[in-house]
Amino acid sequence: MDHDLDGLDELFGDTAPLALTPAPPVRGLLQRVDELRINGCCQKVAWSKVGCIAYITQDGRDVHLSHLRCNPKTGQWEHTGDELLDYISNIYRGRELIHLSWNPSGVELAVVDVFGRLCLFSIVVGLNRIGIIRPCIGEPEDSLNAVVGLMWLNVDRTVPLYHPSEKVEGQWKYPLSQHRAMPPYNPSLKPAILTITRSGAVRLVFQTQDTRWHEVKYELDGFSSASDVLTHAALSPDKDSTILLVVHTINNQIRLYRMTIDWNQPFVKQQIPTAYSQPICHFQNLKIIDNCLPSAKLDGIDHVQPDLYLTPASYAQLSHLELLSQGADLQDPGAGPTVLAIFSHIPHHYHSIQLQEEPFSIISRWTLRTEKLGLHSCFGQLVSKKHNPSTSMVSEEFMLRRTSDTRIDRLILGFQQLHLGTVVATTYSDGNTELRDRLSMDVLPFDQEDDRVLGLGQIGFGFFDVEPCIHTTISPNACVKISLSAARKPRIIRMQISQTRLTELLDRGHMERIAIAFVLQSSMACTHNNNGDDLLMVMELFKHQLSLAEQSADLLHWEDFRRIFLNESYRALHVNLDRTIDQPTERMLRDPTYQKCFSLQNSLGYNGEQIPQSLSSKVAWTVLNLRMISITFMVAFRQNTGAESELNKPEVIQAMLGIVPWLLSLMNYIFDELLELNDMLYKHDSPFDLDSIRAKIISLNAPALALVLVSSSRSYLRYTCRGLRGLADIAKNNPHSPLFSPLNPIFASFPVNVSQVEKTLAEIDSGVKKAYQAATHITDRRRHEMERDMLVSGSAIPDVLGPVVERLLTTTMDNLKEEVDAGELYFLDVSWLGLSDDGKSITWKEEHMFDGMRKVEIADRQHGHDTASDTNGSGIEKQKASNKLRRCTRCCTAMLDGLPPKDRTCMWLANMQRTCFCGGFWVME
């Protein structure tokens, strides 16, 4: 039976629907909002561009360090590390810490306490080994010295900005423009930082070439009463090597200044000590705005409708003050420096008027414009003015033009500038994050354009797995964020594509657009020297999502994604892998972009120590090792006029004792795999079939044939052969030298010698060149693509190289069998290389620890065995593990930590080991 309930409201006299009381705010939110209103410098968590995450503990007395890393056991990415920053508690003596900030290079960290005392730290070797470089000893405890604004000075470097990628004639284009980091710079090429205190004092702290720290302090004009005390301040570099300063007083007044630094010393490109000269700072008062409050007109609503209750904007109070410099590649005249103020309001649930309100934020903006004021043209016709036209110009006036405010029905807790200031990110108390256009403040939309890609957000990626938080910061590549609750418990949230949207849109075209979006992000990371581990973490989650999708139960689509991503990454970064036409190998050694691309390829196929790497990953991993060894040989064999040869230094020869057997083992492994393919051809007794060779390579998961066929890896092999030959000649000519004699037994212990390897590589090199030259229908562009496909897949051998492969696996290998003992080569133990998938290699990894940089075995760290030669005849050196162990966050390579070399001229060896050979950063274990 139906009942008519429409009259119940009239029965009880209610004329309006029942409104539920909003849920109370999460724990700690009210305190955080109050903190944002009181002080403009209170960032509790900061993410360095090199990958180190620092956050202040709940009691405000310590700083914890963490990072992302690939787990060596499982191959899965994770957030780990919870180590205290040394010296903090002793220096600050329990005073509350309120602000953290990394410098532009991501190496130096600024820590500020409630009294404005500034300590600077620097990453020494690992992301969790940070040392103090400037303590705050002697600074007074004065609340008026509290820092309300802080900015690191930029480093003089040029960085590219990638624009949206467009598909033209079936190929993706990656337009970019070069932009120079805005001055001023410290002429000593050292860190420099600016702070503004609550009392209006500007302090410049900087380091000189002698590594000493200095500071100068100035007082801004117009501070004479208690109403001039500052709550917020922001700084930004501007044109003509000046700095814009904007401050906010407790009486809601905004003041804009221009600052000029006269360093009194020339800018030097080399670290040449010069006499210290104190810089002088000049200030110009540009503009003052009274009653800086949200506008009464928001998004076109300038009155309260009778049937709509609109929360008054006057409730909102300033929580953030930002100064946006003219972003890179913003040609719009209205894209000049912009003062941005965020006003936030959280209702008081014990206030009767605010009982039904929801939190909201208002973004207000003022754009700085310069207008030249002059006299009317008729004044120029006066006789007294004709001979002095310049007098018609009076002065310049600085105008702050306000744009329409933007209201957001959520509480903004964080604001960050991304992609050279072209995009901004707003983070909210409910855990959500939005990317907005820097000019319009509109949220970057999701769209389905087929031939144009802007970034991950455009193609459906976002931060979906969120929960309310108090503190949030975004990774350098804006694809991972870390949030902290009131208890300072960190939580990592990765960008992901919603499973519903993935199922609806996943086809080959959309998969290609996803790959291109990752290419744009990765290319920006590579060219800006950002740590790209966060991108790899997001791609791992995307791979998992694909495995759950109905269309990709067998991960076929992931292989499509990986292939497209790697091929397009090499293209976007202009990495030429085709070295067949006499390209110098030194280019690949000096250009770090090659290393970064190889590192990406290696990481996408790494599955942990117990699961074999993919074929593509093995190729990239081997090339990375060859590149590192080639650089070592290049420096060791260089001839410095009037200086001692590097090879006469014990530290250099000691480094060779691990490199030489590793290289010889690799070359013997390659020839052993080629002989196995030779045996396969004769066993089947059938005509040569390149398809069967490709299938055999995939089944064996062996990179040997790809390493000798791909011109870039072959170039590295030939370069290292020259280094081995040079060392062999020196050791042979000095049989009684205690420095070189240990190398002789190493060279004599391998079946295949260096001359045989060089001869075979030269024959392959000649055959490949002739094959490409004979195929006149293959253009240079097509040859580049084939070389790239071979490196990326490890098995995509083009048909044009079929005759080269046939001759290599038949005639060349038959001749080699007559010169070497095939049995000895077969039984040679190369399990320590990590390229074989047999049980012996896996067992070796489980039972031994290997120094991937020095190529030596690390003895039992608990027993501390002394250095000794391995008894199995492989020539592996053992090194005492009395020191700490370094571990690469990306490829999981281990390295024994040690002291710098005693000979300062050998510091290049230590510098090569500052990062892993894959380009990843170390953490200490």
Coordinates of C-alpha atoms in Angstrom, one line a residue, residues 61-280:
R61 CA 62.4 18.8 17.3
D62 CA 63.9 16.4 14.6
V63 CA 64.0 15.9 10.9
H64 CA 63.5 12.4 9.3
L65 CA 64.9 11.4 6.0
S66 CA 63.3 8.8 3.6
H67 CA 63.4 8.0 -0.1
L68 CA 62.0 5.7 -2.9
R69 CA 63.9 2.6 -3.8
C70 CA 63.6 -0.6 -5.7
N71 CA 63.6 -3.6 -3.4
P72 CA 66.5 -5.9 -4.4
K73 CA 64.6 -9.0 -3.4
T74 CA 61.3 -8.4 -5.1
G75 CA 62.1 -5.8 -7.7
Q76 CA 59.1 -3.7 -6.4
W77 CA 59.3 0.0 -5.8
E78 CA 58.7 1.2 -2.2
H79 CA 59.0 4.1 0.1
T80 CA 61.6 3.3 2.8
G81 CA 64.0 4.9 5.2
D82 CA 63.2 6.7 8.5
E83 CA 66.5 8.0 9.7
L84 CA 67.1 11.0 11.8
L85 CA 69.1 13.9 10.5
D86 CA 72.2 14.2 12.6
Y87 CA 73.1 17.2 14.7
I88 CA 69.5 18.7 14.7
S89 CA 68.6 18.1 18.3
N90 CA 72.0 19.2 19.6
I91 CA 72.1 22.4 17.5
Y92 CA 68.5 23.6 18.1
R93 CA 68.4 22.3 21.7
G94 CA 64.8 21.2 21.5
R95 CA 63.4 24.4 19.9
E96 CA 60.5 23.8 17.4
L97 CA 61.5 23.4 13.8
I98 CA 58.9 24.9 11.3
H99 CA 60.3 25.0 7.8
L100 CA 62.3 22.9 5.3
S101 CA 63.5 23.9 1.8
W102 CA 65.8 22.2 -0.8
N103 CA 67.9 24.3 -3.1
P104 CA 67.4 24.2 -6.9
S105 CA 70.0 21.4 -7.4
G106 CA 68.4 19.3 -4.7
V107 CA 71.6 18.8 -2.7
E108 CA 71.4 21.4 0.1
L109 CA 68.7 21.5 2.7
A110 CA 67.7 24.5 4.7
V111 CA 66.2 23.9 8.2
V112 CA 64.6 26.9 10.0
D113 CA 63.3 27.0 13.6
V114 CA 60.6 29.1 15.2
F115 CA 63.2 31.9 16.0
G116 CA 64.4 32.0 12.4
R117 CA 67.7 30.3 13.1
L118 CA 69.0 28.8 9.8
C119 CA 71.0 25.6 9.4
L120 CA 72.2 24.3 6.1
F121 CA 72.9 20.6 5.3
S122 CA 74.2 18.9 2.2
I123 CA 73.9 15.4 0.8
V124 CA 77.4 13.8 1.1
V125 CA 77.2 10.5 -0.7
G126 CA 73.9 8.7 0.0
L127 CA 70.4 10.1 0.2
N128 CA 70.4 9.2 3.8
R129 CA 73.9 10.5 4.6
I130 CA 73.6 14.3 5.0
G131 CA 76.1 16.5 6.7
I132 CA 75.9 19.9 8.1
I133 CA 77.7 22.7 6.2
R134 CA 76.4 25.8 8.1
P135 CA 75.3 25.6 11.7
C136 CA 73.2 28.4 13.3
I137 CA 75.6 28.7 16.3
G138 CA 75.4 32.2 17.8
E139 CA 72.1 33.3 16.3
P140 CA 69.7 34.8 18.9
E141 CA 66.4 33.4 20.0
D142 CA 64.1 36.3 19.0
S143 CA 60.5 35.9 17.8
L144 CA 60.9 38.9 15.6
N145 CA 63.6 37.1 13.7
A146 CA 61.2 34.3 12.7
V147 CA 61.4 33.7 8.9
V148 CA 58.3 34.4 7.0
G149 CA 59.8 34.2 3.5
L150 CA 62.7 32.2 2.0
M151 CA 64.2 31.6 -1.4
W152 CA 67.3 29.9 -2.8
L153 CA 69.2 31.7 -5.6
N154 CA 69.2 29.8 -8.9
V155 CA 72.2 28.2 -10.5
D156 CA 73.3 29.5 -13.9
R157 CA 72.2 26.8 -16.3
T158 CA 70.0 26.3 -19.3
V159 CA 67.2 23.9 -19.2
P160 CA 64.7 22.8 -21.9
L161 CA 61.0 23.0 -21.7
Y162 CA 59.1 20.3 -23.6
H163 CA 55.9 21.5 -25.2
P164 CA 52.8 19.3 -25.9
S165 CA 53.7 16.5 -28.3
E166 CA 51.8 16.3 -31.6
K167 CA 51.6 13.5 -34.1
V168 CA 52.5 14.7 -37.5
E169 CA 52.5 12.3 -40.5
G170 CA 52.4 9.3 -38.3
Q171 CA 55.3 10.3 -36.1
W172 CA 55.3 12.1 -32.7
K173 CA 57.1 15.4 -32.5
Y174 CA 58.7 16.7 -29.3
P175 CA 59.1 20.5 -29.7
L176 CA 61.1 22.2 -27.0
S177 CA 62.6 25.5 -26.1
Q178 CA 65.6 26.4 -24.1
H179 CA 65.3 28.6 -21.0
R180 CA 68.0 30.0 -18.7
A181 CA 67.4 29.9 -15.0
M182 CA 66.7 33.5 -14.0
P183 CA 69.5 35.4 -12.2
P184 CA 70.9 36.6 -9.9
Y185 CA 73.4 33.9 -9.2
N186 CA 76.1 33.6 -6.7
P187 CA 79.3 34.5 -8.6
S188 CA 81.3 31.9 -6.6
L189 CA 79.2 29.1 -8.1
K190 CA 78.2 28.2 -4.5
P191 CA 74.8 28.1 -2.7
A192 CA 73.1 31.3 -1.6
I193 CA 69.8 31.8 0.2
L194 CA 67.6 34.8 1.0
T195 CA 65.3 35.1 4.0
I196 CA 62.8 37.7 5.2
T197 CA 62.0 38.0 8.9
R198 CA 58.9 39.0 10.8
S199 CA 60.5 42.4 11.5
G200 CA 61.2 43.2 7.9
A201 CA 64.9 42.3 7.8
V202 CA 66.3 40.7 4.6
R203 CA 69.2 38.4 5.1
L204 CA 71.5 37.1 2.3
V205 CA 73.5 34.0 3.3
F206 CA 76.0 32.7 0.8
Q207 CA 79.1 30.6 0.4
T208 CA 82.3 31.8 -1.2
Q209 CA 84.9 29.8 -3.2
D210 CA 86.9 29.1 0.0
T211 CA 83.8 27.2 1.3
R212 CA 83.3 29.9 4.0
W213 CA 79.8 31.2 4.8
H214 CA 79.0 34.9 5.0
E215 CA 75.9 36.9 5.4
V216 CA 74.6 40.5 5.0
K217 CA 71.5 41.9 6.5
Y218 CA 69.3 44.9 5.5
E219 CA 66.1 46.4 6.9
L220 CA 63.2 47.2 4.6
D221 CA 61.7 50.7 4.6
G222 CA 58.4 51.5 6.2
F223 CA 58.6 49.4 9.4
S224 CA 58.0 51.7 12.3
S225 CA 55.1 50.3 14.4
A226 CA 53.6 47.0 15.6
S227 CA 51.1 47.1 12.7
D228 CA 54.0 46.7 10.3
V229 CA 55.0 43.2 11.6
L230 CA 55.0 40.7 8.7
T231 CA 53.0 37.4 8.6
H232 CA 53.9 36.3 5.0
A233 CA 56.6 37.1 2.4
A234 CA 57.5 35.7 -1.0
L235 CA 60.5 36.2 -3.3
S236 CA 61.1 35.6 -7.0
P237 CA 63.8 36.4 -9.5
D238 CA 62.9 38.9 -12.1
K239 CA 64.3 40.6 -15.2
D240 CA 67.6 42.5 -15.2
S241 CA 69.0 40.2 -12.5
T242 CA 66.8 41.7 -9.8
I243 CA 64.5 40.0 -7.2
L244 CA 60.9 40.9 -6.5
L245 CA 59.8 40.8 -2.8
V246 CA 56.2 40.9 -1.7
V247 CA 55.3 41.0 2.0
H248 CA 52.0 41.0 4.0
T249 CA 51.6 42.8 7.3
I250 CA 49.2 42.0 10.1
N251 CA 47.0 44.9 9.1
N252 CA 46.3 43.2 5.7
Q253 CA 48.7 45.4 3.7
I254 CA 50.7 44.1 0.8
R255 CA 54.0 45.8 -0.1
L256 CA 56.1 45.1 -3.2
Y257 CA 59.8 45.7 -3.4
R258 CA 62.6 45.2 -6.0
M259 CA 66.0 44.1 -4.8
T260 CA 69.3 44.3 -6.6
I261 CA 72.5 42.6 -5.4
D262 CA 75.9 44.1 -6.2
W263 CA 78.3 41.2 -5.5
N264 CA 81.4 43.3 -6.0
Q265 CA 83.2 40.5 -7.7
P266 CA 83.2 39.0 -11.2
F267 CA 81.3 35.9 -12.2
V268 CA 83.8 33.1 -12.6
K269 CA 83.5 29.8 -14.5
Q270 CA 86.3 28.1 -12.6
Q271 CA 86.8 27.5 -8.9
I272 CA 89.6 30.1 -8.5
P273 CA 89.8 31.5 -5.0
T274 CA 89.4 35.3 -4.9
A275 CA 89.5 37.8 -2.1
Y276 CA 86.2 38.2 -0.3
S277 CA 84.2 41.4 -1.0
Q278 CA 81.0 42.0 0.8
P279 CA 78.0 42.4 -1.5
I280 CA 75.7 45.4 -1.4

